[in-house]
PDB file of C-alpha atoms and ligand atoms in Angstrom:
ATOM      1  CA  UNK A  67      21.788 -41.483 -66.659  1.00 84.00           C
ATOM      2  CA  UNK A  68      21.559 -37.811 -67.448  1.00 87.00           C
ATOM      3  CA  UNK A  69      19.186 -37.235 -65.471  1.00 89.00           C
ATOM      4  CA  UNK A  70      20.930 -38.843 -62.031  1.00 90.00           C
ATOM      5  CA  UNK A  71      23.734 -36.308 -63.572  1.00 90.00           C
ATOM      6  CA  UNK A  72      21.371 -33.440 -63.081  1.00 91.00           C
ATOM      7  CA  UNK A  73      20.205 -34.229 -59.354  1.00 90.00           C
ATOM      8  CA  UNK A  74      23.985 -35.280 -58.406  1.00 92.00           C
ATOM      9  CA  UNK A  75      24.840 -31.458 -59.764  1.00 91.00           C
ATOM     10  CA  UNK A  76      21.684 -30.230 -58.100  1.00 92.00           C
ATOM     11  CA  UNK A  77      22.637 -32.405 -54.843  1.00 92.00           C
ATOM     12  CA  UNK A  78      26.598 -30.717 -54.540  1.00 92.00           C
ATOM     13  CA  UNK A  79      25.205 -26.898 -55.688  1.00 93.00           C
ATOM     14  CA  UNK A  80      22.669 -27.361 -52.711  1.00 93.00           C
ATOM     15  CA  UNK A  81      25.295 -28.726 -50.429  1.00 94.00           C
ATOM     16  CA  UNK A  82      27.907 -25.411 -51.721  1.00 94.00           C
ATOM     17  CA  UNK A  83      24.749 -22.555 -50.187  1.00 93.00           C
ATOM     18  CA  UNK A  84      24.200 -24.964 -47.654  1.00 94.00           C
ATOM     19  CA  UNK A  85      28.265 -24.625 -46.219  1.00 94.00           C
ATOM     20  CA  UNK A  86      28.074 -21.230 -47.297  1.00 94.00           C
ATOM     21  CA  UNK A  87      25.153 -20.332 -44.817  1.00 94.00           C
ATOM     22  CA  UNK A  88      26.373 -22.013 -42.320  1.00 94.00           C
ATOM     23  CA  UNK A  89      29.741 -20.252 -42.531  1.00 93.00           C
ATOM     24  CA  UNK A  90      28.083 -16.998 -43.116  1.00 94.00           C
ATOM     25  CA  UNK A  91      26.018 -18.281 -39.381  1.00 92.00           C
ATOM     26  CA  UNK A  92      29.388 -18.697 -37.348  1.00 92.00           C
ATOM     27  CA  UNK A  93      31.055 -15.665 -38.544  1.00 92.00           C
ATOM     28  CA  UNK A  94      27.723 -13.497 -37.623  1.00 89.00           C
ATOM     29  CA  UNK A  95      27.829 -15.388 -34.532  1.00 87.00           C
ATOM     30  CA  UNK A  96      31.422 -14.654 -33.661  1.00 88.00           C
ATOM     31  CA  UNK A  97      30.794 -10.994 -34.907  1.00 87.00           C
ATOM     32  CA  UNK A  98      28.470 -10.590 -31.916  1.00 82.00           C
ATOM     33  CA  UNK A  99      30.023 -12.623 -28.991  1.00 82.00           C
ATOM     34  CA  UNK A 100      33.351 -10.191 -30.130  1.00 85.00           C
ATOM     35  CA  UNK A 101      30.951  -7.166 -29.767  1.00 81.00           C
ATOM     36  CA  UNK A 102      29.398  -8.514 -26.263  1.00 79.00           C
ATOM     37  CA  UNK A 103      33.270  -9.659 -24.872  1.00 82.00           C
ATOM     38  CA  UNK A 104      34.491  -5.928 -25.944  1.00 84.00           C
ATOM     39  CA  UNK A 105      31.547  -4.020 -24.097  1.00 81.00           C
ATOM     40  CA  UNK A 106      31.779  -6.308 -21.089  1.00 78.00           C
ATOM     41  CA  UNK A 107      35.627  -5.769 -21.015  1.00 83.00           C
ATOM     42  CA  UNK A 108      35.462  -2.229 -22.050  1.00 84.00           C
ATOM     43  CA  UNK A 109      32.608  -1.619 -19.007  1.00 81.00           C
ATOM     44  CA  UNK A 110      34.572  -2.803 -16.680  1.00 82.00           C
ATOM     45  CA  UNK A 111      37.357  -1.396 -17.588  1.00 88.00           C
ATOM     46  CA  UNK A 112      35.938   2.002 -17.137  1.00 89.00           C
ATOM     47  CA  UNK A 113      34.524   1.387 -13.634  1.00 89.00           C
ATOM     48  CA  UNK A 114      37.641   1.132 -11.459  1.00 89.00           C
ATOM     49  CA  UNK A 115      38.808   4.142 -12.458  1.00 92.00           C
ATOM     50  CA  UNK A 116      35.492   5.949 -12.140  1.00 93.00           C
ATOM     51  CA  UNK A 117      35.091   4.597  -8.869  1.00 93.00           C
ATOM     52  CA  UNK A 118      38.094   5.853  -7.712  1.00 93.00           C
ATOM     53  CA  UNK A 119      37.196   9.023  -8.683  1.00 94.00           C
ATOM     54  CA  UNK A 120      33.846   8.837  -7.117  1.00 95.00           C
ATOM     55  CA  UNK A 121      35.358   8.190  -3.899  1.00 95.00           C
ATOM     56  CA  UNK A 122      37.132  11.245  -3.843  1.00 94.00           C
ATOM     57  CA  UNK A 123      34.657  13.493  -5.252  1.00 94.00           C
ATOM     58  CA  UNK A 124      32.465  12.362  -2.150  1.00 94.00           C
ATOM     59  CA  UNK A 125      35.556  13.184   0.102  1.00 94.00           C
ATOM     60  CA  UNK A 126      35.473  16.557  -1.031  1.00 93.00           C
ATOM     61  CA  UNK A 127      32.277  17.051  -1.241  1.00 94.00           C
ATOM     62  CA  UNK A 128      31.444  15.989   2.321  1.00 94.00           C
ATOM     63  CA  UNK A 129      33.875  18.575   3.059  1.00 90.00           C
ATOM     64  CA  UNK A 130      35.130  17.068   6.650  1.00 87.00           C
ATOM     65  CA  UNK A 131      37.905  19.990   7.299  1.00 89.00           C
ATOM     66  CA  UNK A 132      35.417  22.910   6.679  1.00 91.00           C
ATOM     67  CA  UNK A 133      38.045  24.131   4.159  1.00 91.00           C
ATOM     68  CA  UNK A 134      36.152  24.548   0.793  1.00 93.00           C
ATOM     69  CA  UNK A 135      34.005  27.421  -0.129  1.00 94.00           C
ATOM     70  CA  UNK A 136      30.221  26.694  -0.522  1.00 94.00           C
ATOM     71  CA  UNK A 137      30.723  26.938  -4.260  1.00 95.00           C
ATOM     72  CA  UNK A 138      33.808  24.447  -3.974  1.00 94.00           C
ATOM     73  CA  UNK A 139      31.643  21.919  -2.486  1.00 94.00           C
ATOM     74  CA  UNK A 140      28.939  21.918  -4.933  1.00 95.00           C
ATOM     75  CA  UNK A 141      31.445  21.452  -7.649  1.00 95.00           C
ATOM     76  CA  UNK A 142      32.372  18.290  -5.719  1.00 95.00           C
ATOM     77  CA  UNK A 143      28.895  17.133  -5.835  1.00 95.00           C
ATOM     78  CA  UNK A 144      27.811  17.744  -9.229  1.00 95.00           C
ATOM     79  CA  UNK A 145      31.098  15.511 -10.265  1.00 95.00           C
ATOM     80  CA  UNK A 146      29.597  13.129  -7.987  1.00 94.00           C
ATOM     81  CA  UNK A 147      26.175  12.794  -9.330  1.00 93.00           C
ATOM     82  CA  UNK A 148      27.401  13.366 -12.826  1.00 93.00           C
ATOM     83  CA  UNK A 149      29.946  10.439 -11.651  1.00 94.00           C
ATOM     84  CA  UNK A 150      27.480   8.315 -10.328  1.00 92.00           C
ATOM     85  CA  UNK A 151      24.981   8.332 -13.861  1.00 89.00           C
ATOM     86  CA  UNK A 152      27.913   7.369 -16.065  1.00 91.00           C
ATOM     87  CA  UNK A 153      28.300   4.541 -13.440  1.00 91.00           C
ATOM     88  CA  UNK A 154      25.107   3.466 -13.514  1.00 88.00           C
ATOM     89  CA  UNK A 155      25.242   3.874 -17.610  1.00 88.00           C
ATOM     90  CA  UNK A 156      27.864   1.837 -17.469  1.00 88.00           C
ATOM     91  CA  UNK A 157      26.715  -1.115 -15.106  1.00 88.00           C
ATOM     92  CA  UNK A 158      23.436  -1.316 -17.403  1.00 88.00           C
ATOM     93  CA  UNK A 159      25.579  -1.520 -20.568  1.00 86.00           C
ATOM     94  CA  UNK A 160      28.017  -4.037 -18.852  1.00 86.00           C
ATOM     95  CA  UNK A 161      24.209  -6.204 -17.598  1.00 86.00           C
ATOM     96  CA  UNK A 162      22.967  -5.683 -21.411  1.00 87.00           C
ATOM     97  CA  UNK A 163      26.265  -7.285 -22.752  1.00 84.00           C
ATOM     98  CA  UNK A 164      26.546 -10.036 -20.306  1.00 84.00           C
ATOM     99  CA  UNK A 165      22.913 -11.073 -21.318  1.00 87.00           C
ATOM    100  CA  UNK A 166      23.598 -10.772 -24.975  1.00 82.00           C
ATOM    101  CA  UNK A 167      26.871 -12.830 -24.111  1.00 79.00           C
ATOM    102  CA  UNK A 168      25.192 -15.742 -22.446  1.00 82.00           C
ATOM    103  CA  UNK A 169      26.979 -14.520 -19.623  1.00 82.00           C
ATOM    104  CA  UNK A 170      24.360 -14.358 -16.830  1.00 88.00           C
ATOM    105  CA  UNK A 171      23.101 -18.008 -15.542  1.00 89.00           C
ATOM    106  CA  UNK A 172      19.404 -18.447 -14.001  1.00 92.00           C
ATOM    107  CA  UNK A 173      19.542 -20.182 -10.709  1.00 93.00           C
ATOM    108  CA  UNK A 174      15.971 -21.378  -9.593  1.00 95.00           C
ATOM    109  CA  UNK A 175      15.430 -21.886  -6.427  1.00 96.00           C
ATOM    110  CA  UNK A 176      12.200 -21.905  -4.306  1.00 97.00           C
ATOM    111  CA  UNK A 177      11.358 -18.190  -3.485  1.00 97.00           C
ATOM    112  CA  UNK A 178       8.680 -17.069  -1.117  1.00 97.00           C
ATOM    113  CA  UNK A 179       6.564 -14.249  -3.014  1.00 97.00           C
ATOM    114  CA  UNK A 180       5.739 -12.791   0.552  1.00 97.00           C
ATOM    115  CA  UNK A 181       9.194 -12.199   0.681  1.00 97.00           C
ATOM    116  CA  UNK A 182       9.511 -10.675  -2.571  1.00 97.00           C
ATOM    117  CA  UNK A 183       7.430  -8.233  -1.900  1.00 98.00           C
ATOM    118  CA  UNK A 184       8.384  -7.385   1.588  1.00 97.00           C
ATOM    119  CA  UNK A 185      11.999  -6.701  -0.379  1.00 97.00           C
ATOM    120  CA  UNK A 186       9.711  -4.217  -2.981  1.00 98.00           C
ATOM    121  CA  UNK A 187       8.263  -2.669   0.034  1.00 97.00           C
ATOM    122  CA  UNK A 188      10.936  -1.565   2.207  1.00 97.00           C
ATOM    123  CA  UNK A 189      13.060  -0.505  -1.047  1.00 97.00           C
ATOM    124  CA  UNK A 190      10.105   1.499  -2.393  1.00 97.00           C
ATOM    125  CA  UNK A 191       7.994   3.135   0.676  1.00 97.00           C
ATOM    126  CA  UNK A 192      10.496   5.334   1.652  1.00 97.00           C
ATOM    127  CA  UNK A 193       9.753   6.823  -2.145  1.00 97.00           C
ATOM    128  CA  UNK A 194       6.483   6.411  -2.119  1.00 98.00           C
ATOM    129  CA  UNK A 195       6.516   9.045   1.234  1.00 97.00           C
ATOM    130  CA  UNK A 196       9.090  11.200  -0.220  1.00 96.00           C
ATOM    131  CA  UNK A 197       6.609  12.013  -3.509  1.00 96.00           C
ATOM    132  CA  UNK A 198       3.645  11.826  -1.361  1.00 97.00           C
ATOM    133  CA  UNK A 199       2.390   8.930  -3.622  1.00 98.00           C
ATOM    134  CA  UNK A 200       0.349   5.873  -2.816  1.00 98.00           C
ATOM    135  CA  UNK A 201       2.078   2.547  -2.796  1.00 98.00           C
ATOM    136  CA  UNK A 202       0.148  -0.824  -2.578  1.00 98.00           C
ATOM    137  CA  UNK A 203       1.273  -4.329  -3.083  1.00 98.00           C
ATOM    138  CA  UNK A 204      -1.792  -6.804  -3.422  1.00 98.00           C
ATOM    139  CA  UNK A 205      -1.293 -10.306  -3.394  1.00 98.00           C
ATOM    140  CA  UNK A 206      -4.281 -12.396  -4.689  1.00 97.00           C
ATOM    141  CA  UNK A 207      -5.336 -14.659  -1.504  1.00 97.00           C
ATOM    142  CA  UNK A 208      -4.991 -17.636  -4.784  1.00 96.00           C
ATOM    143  CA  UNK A 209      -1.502 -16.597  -5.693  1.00 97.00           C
ATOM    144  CA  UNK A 210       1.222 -19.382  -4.954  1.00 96.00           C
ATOM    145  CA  UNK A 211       2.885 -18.894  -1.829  1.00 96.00           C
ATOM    146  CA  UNK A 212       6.338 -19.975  -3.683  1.00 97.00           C
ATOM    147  CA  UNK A 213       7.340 -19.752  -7.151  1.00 97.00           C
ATOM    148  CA  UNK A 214      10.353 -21.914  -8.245  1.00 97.00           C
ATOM    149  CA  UNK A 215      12.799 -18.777 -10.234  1.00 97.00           C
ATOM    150  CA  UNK A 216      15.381 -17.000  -9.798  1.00 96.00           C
ATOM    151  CA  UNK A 217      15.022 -14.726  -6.917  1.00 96.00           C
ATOM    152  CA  UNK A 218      17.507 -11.646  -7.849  1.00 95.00           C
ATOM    153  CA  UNK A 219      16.410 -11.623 -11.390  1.00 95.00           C
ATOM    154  CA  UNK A 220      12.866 -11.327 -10.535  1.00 97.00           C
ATOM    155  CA  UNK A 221      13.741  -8.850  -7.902  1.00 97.00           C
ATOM    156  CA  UNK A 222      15.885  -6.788 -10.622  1.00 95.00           C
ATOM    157  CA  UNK A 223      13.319  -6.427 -13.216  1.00 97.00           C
ATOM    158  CA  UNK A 224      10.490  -5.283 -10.571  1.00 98.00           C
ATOM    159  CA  UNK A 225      12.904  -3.042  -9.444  1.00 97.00           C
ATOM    160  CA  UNK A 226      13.652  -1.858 -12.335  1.00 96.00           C
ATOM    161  CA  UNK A 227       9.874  -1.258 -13.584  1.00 98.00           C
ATOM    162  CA  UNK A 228       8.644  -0.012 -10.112  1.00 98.00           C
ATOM    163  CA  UNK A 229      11.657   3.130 -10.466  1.00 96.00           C
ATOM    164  CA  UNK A 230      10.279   4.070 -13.514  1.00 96.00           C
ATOM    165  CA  UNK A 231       7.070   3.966 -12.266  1.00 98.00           C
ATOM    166  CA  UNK A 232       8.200   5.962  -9.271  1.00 97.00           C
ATOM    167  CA  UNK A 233      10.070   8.408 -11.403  1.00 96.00           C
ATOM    168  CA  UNK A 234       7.206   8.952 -14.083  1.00 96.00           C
ATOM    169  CA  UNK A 235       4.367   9.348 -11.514  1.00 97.00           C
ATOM    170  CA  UNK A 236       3.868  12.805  -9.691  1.00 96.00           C
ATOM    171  CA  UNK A 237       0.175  11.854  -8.346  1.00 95.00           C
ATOM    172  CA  UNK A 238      -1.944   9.139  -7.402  1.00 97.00           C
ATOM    173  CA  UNK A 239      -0.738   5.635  -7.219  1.00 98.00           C
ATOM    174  CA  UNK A 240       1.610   2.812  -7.755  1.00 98.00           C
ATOM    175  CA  UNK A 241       0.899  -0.553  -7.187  1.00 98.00           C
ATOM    176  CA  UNK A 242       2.639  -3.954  -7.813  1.00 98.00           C
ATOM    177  CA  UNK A 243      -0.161  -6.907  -8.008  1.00 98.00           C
ATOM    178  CA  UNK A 244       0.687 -10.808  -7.798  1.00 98.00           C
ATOM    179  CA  UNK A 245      -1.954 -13.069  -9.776  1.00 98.00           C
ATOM    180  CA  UNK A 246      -2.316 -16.453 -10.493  1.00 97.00           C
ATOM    181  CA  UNK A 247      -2.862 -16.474 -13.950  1.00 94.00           C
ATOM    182  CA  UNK A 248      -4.015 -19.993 -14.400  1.00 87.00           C
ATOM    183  CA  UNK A 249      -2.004 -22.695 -16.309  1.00 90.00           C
ATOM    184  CA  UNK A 250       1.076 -22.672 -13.744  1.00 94.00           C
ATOM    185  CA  UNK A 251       1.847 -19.072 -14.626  1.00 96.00           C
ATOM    186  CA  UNK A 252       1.746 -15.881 -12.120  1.00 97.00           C
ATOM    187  CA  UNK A 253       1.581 -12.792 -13.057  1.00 98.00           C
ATOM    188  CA  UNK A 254       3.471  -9.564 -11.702  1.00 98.00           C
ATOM    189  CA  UNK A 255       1.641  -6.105 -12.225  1.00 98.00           C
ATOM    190  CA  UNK A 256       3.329  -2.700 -11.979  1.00 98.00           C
ATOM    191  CA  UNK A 257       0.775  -0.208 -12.473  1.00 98.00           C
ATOM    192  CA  UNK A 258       0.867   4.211 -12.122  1.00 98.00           C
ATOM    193  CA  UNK A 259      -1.095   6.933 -12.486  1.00 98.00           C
ATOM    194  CA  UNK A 260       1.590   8.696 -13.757  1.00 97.00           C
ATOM    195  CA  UNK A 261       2.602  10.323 -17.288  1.00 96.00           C
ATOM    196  CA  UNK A 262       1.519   7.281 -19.692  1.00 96.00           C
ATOM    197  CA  UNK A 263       3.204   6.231 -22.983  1.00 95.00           C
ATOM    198  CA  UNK A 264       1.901   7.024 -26.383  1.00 94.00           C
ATOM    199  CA  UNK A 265       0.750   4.151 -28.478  1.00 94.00           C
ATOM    200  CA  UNK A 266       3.743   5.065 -30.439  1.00 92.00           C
ATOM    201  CA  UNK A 267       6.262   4.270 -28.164  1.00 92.00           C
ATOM    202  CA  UNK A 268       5.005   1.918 -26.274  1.00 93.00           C
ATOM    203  CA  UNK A 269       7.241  -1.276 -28.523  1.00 90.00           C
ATOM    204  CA  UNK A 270      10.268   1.141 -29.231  1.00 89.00           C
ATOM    205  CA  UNK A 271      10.691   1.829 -24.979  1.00 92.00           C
ATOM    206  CA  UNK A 272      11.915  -1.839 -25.012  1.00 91.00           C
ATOM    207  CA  UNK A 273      14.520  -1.162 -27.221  1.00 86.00           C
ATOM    208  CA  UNK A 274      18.226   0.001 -25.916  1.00 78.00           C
ATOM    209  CA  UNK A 275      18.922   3.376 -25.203  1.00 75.00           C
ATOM    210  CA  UNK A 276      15.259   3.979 -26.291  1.00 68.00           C
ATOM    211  CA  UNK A 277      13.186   6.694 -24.197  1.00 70.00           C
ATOM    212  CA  UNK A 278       9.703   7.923 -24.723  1.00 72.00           C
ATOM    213  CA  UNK A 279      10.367  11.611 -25.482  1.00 65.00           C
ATOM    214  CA  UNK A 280      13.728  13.456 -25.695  1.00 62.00           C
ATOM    215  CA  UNK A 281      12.225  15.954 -23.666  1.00 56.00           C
ATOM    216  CA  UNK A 282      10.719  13.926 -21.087  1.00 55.00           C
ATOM    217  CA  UNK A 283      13.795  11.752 -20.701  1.00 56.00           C
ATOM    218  CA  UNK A 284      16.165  14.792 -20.545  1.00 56.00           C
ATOM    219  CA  UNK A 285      14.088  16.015 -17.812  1.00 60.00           C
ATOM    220  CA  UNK A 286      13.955  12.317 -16.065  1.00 65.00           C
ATOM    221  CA  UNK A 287      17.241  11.233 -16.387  1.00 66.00           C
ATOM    222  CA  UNK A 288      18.095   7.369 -16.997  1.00 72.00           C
ATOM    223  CA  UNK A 289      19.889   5.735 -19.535  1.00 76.00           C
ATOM    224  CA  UNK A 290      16.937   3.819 -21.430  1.00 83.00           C
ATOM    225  CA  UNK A 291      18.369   0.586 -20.672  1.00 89.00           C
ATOM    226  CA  UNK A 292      16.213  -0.632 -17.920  1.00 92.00           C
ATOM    227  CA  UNK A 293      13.244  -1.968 -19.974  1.00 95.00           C
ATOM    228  CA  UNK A 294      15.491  -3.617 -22.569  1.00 93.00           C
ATOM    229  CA  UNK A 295      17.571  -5.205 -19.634  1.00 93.00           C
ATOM    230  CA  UNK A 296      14.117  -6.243 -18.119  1.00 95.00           C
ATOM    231  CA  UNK A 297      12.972  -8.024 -21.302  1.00 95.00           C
ATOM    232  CA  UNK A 298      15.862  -9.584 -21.692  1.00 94.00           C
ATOM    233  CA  UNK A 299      15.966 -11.043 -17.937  1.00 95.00           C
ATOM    234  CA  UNK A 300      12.300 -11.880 -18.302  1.00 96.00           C
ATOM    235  CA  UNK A 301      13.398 -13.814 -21.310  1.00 95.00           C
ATOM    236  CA  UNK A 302      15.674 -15.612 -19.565  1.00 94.00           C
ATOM    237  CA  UNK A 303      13.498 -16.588 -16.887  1.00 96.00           C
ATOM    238  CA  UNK A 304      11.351 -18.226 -19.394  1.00 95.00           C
ATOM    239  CA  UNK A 305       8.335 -15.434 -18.745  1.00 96.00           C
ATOM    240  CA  UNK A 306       6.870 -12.824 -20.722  1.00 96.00           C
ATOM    241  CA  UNK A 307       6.313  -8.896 -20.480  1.00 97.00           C
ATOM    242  CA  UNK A 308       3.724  -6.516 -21.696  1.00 97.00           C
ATOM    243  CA  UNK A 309       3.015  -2.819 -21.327  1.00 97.00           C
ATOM    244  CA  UNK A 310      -0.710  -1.492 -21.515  1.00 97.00           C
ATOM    245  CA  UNK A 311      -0.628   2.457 -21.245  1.00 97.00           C
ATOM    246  CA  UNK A 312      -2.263   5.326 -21.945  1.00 96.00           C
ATOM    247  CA  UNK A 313      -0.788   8.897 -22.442  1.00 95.00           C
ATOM    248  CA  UNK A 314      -1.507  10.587 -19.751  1.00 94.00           C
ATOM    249  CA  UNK A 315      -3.020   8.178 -17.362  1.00 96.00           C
ATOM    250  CA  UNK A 316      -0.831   5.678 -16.596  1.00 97.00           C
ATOM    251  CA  UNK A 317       1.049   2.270 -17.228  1.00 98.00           C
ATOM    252  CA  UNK A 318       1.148  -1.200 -16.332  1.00 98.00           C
ATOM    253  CA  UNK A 319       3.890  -3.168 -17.006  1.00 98.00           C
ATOM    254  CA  UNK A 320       3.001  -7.335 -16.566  1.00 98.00           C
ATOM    255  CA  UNK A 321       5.830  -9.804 -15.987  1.00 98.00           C
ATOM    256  CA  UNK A 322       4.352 -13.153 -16.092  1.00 97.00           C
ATOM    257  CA  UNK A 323       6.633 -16.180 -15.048  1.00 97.00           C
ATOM    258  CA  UNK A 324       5.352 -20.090 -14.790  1.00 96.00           C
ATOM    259  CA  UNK A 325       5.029 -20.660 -11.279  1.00 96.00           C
ATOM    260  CA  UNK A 326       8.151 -23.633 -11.799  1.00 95.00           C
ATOM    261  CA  UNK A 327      11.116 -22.069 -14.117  1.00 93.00           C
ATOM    262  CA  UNK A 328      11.688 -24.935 -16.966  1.00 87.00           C
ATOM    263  CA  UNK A 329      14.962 -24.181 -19.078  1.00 84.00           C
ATOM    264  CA  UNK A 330      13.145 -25.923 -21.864  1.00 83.00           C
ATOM    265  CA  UNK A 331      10.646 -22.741 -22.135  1.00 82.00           C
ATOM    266  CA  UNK A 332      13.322 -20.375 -22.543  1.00 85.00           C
ATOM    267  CA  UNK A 333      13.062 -18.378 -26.110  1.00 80.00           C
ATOM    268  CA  UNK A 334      15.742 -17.431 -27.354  1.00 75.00           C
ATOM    269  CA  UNK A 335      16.523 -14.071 -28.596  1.00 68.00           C
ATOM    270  CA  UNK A 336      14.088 -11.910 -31.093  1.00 55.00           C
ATOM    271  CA  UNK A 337      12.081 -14.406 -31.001  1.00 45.00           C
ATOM    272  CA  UNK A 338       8.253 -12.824 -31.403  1.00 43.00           C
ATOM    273  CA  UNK A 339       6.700 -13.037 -28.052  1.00 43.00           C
ATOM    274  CA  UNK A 340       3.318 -14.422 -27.561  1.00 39.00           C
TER     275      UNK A 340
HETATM  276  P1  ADP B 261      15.136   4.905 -18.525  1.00 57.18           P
HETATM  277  O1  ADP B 261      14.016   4.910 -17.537  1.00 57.18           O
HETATM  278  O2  ADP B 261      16.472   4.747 -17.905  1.00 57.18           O
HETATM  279  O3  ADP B 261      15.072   6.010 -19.518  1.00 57.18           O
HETATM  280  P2  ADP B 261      13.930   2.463 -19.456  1.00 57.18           P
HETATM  281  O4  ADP B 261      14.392   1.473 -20.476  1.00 57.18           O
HETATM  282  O5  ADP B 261      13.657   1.950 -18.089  1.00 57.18           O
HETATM  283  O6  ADP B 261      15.024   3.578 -19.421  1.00 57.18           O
HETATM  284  O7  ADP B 261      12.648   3.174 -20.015  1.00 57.18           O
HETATM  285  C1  ADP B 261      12.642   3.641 -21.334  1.00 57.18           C
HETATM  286  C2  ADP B 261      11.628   4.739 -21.497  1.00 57.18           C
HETATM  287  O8  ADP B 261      10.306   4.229 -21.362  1.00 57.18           O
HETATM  288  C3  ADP B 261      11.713   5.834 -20.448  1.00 57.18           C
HETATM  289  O9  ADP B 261      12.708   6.780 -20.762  1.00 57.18           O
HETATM  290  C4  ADP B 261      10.313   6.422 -20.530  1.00 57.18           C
HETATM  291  O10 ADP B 261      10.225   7.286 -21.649  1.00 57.18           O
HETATM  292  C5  ADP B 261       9.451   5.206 -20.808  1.00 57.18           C
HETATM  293  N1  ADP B 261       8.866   4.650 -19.561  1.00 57.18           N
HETATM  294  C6  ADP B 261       9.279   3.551 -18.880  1.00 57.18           C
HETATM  295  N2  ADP B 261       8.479   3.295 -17.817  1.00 57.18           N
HETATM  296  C7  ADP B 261       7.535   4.253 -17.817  1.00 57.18           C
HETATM  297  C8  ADP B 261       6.400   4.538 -16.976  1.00 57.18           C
HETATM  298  N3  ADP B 261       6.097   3.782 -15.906  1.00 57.18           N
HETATM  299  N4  ADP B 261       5.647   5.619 -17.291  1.00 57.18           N
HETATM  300  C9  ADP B 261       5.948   6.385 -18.366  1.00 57.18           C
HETATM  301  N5  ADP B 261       6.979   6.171 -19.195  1.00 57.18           N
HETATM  302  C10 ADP B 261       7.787   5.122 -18.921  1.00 57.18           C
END
């Protein structure tokens, strides 16, 4: 008798933490989907008047009347470059947020990798020329012709990885290989010859708003978003990605997707990748 006593106290103490975690759960929960509404709001908020402004700077600064002194005019463009990297501040912040929200849906749909990286080519040769660098895309003759993803998230991310490896590289190459990878996966490789990343940095770049070197980033520009957006993309597409690099002599950043995007695969957030 005493002893069902015990395990019945035992039984509604267990059942108190139990409600009390599960409180504590949904008001964490609600904590962040209040943080992720008020950055998405307050992003876009900010745009339409920035954009607005943006317009007119480049009014001015393309100076149609002849009217404005040299000086005048460059005025009008630094307020349009300064302009244009809050917007581009704020449209990562506003992608970060809608990701953290569960705002941004994956639509598969069968995408031709040729195609892909005829996209990556056109965008990126006319870079390539400009810094005198070599740009390759390889495709392994026993990579899939079509991969079942999303197209523009895929495209985003390589974007994203092939700027930075534009805007850290001042010799030699970039390159963007396609692999099979065996096991219905395919892998995406963005490789430089350009500045590197210290073993030190190389988890923290990931992170928001997190850039190699103060220095380096000050003289790069960029809002350290981009990788931390990419992750969380590649995430979503049920894929993984991975930086090899060594200071000084380069990186390669690997996205690797299953060749058929499956919902079921999809990690959810933090979660240690494998
Ligand atoms: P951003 O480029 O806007 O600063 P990212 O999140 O894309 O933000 O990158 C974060 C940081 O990672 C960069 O500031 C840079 O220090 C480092 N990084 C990213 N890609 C490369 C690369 N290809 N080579 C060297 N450093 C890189």
């Amino acid at each position: 008798e005493e002893q069902a006593q015990q395990l019945e106290g035992q039984r509604d103490d267990l059942e108190r933490v139990n409600a009390a975690v599960e409180l504590k759960a949904r008001e964490l929960e609600q904590a962040s989907q209040y943080k992720s509404d008020f950055l998405a709001n307050m992003s876009h908020e900010l745009r339409t008047p920035l954009n607005s402004s943006l317009i007119l700077a480049k009014l001015l600064a393309d100076n149609p009347n002849d009217n404005l002194t040299a000086e005048q005019v460059k005025f009008a463009q630094t307020i349009q470059s300064s302009g244009n990297d809050l917007l581009n501040l704020i449209n990562d912040i506003l992608d970060l947020s809608k990701i953290e929200a569960g705002h941004v849906e994956v639509v598969p749909e069968e995408m031709r990798v040729e195609r892909l990286a005829n996209t990556l080519r056109n965008l990126f040769q006319p870079i390539a020329q400009e810094k005198s660098l070599e740009f390759a895309i390889e495709i392994d003759p026993d990579a899939p012709a079509f991969i079942v993803t999303d197209p523009k998230r895929i495209e985003q991310v390589l974007k994203n990885l092939l700027s930075n490896a534009f805007k850290f590289t001042e010799k030699g190459k970039v390159s963007l290989a396609i692999r099979p990878l065996g096991d219905g996966q395919v892998t995406f490789s963005v490789s430089d010859t350009g500045i590197g990343i210290a073993e030190e940095h190389q988890r923290s770049v990931f992170e928001a708003f997190q850039q190699a070197d103060g220095t380096i980033s000050r003289k790069f520009g960029g809002t350290g978003l981009g990788l931390s957006i990419s992750r969380e993309l590649v995430r979503l597409l049920a894929g993984t990605i991975h930086l090899q690099s060594q200071q000084g002599a380069g990186s390669t950043f690997s996205v690797t997707l299953p060749e058929e995007y499956d919902p079921m695969r999809v990690l959810s957030r933090r979660a240690p990748e494998s």
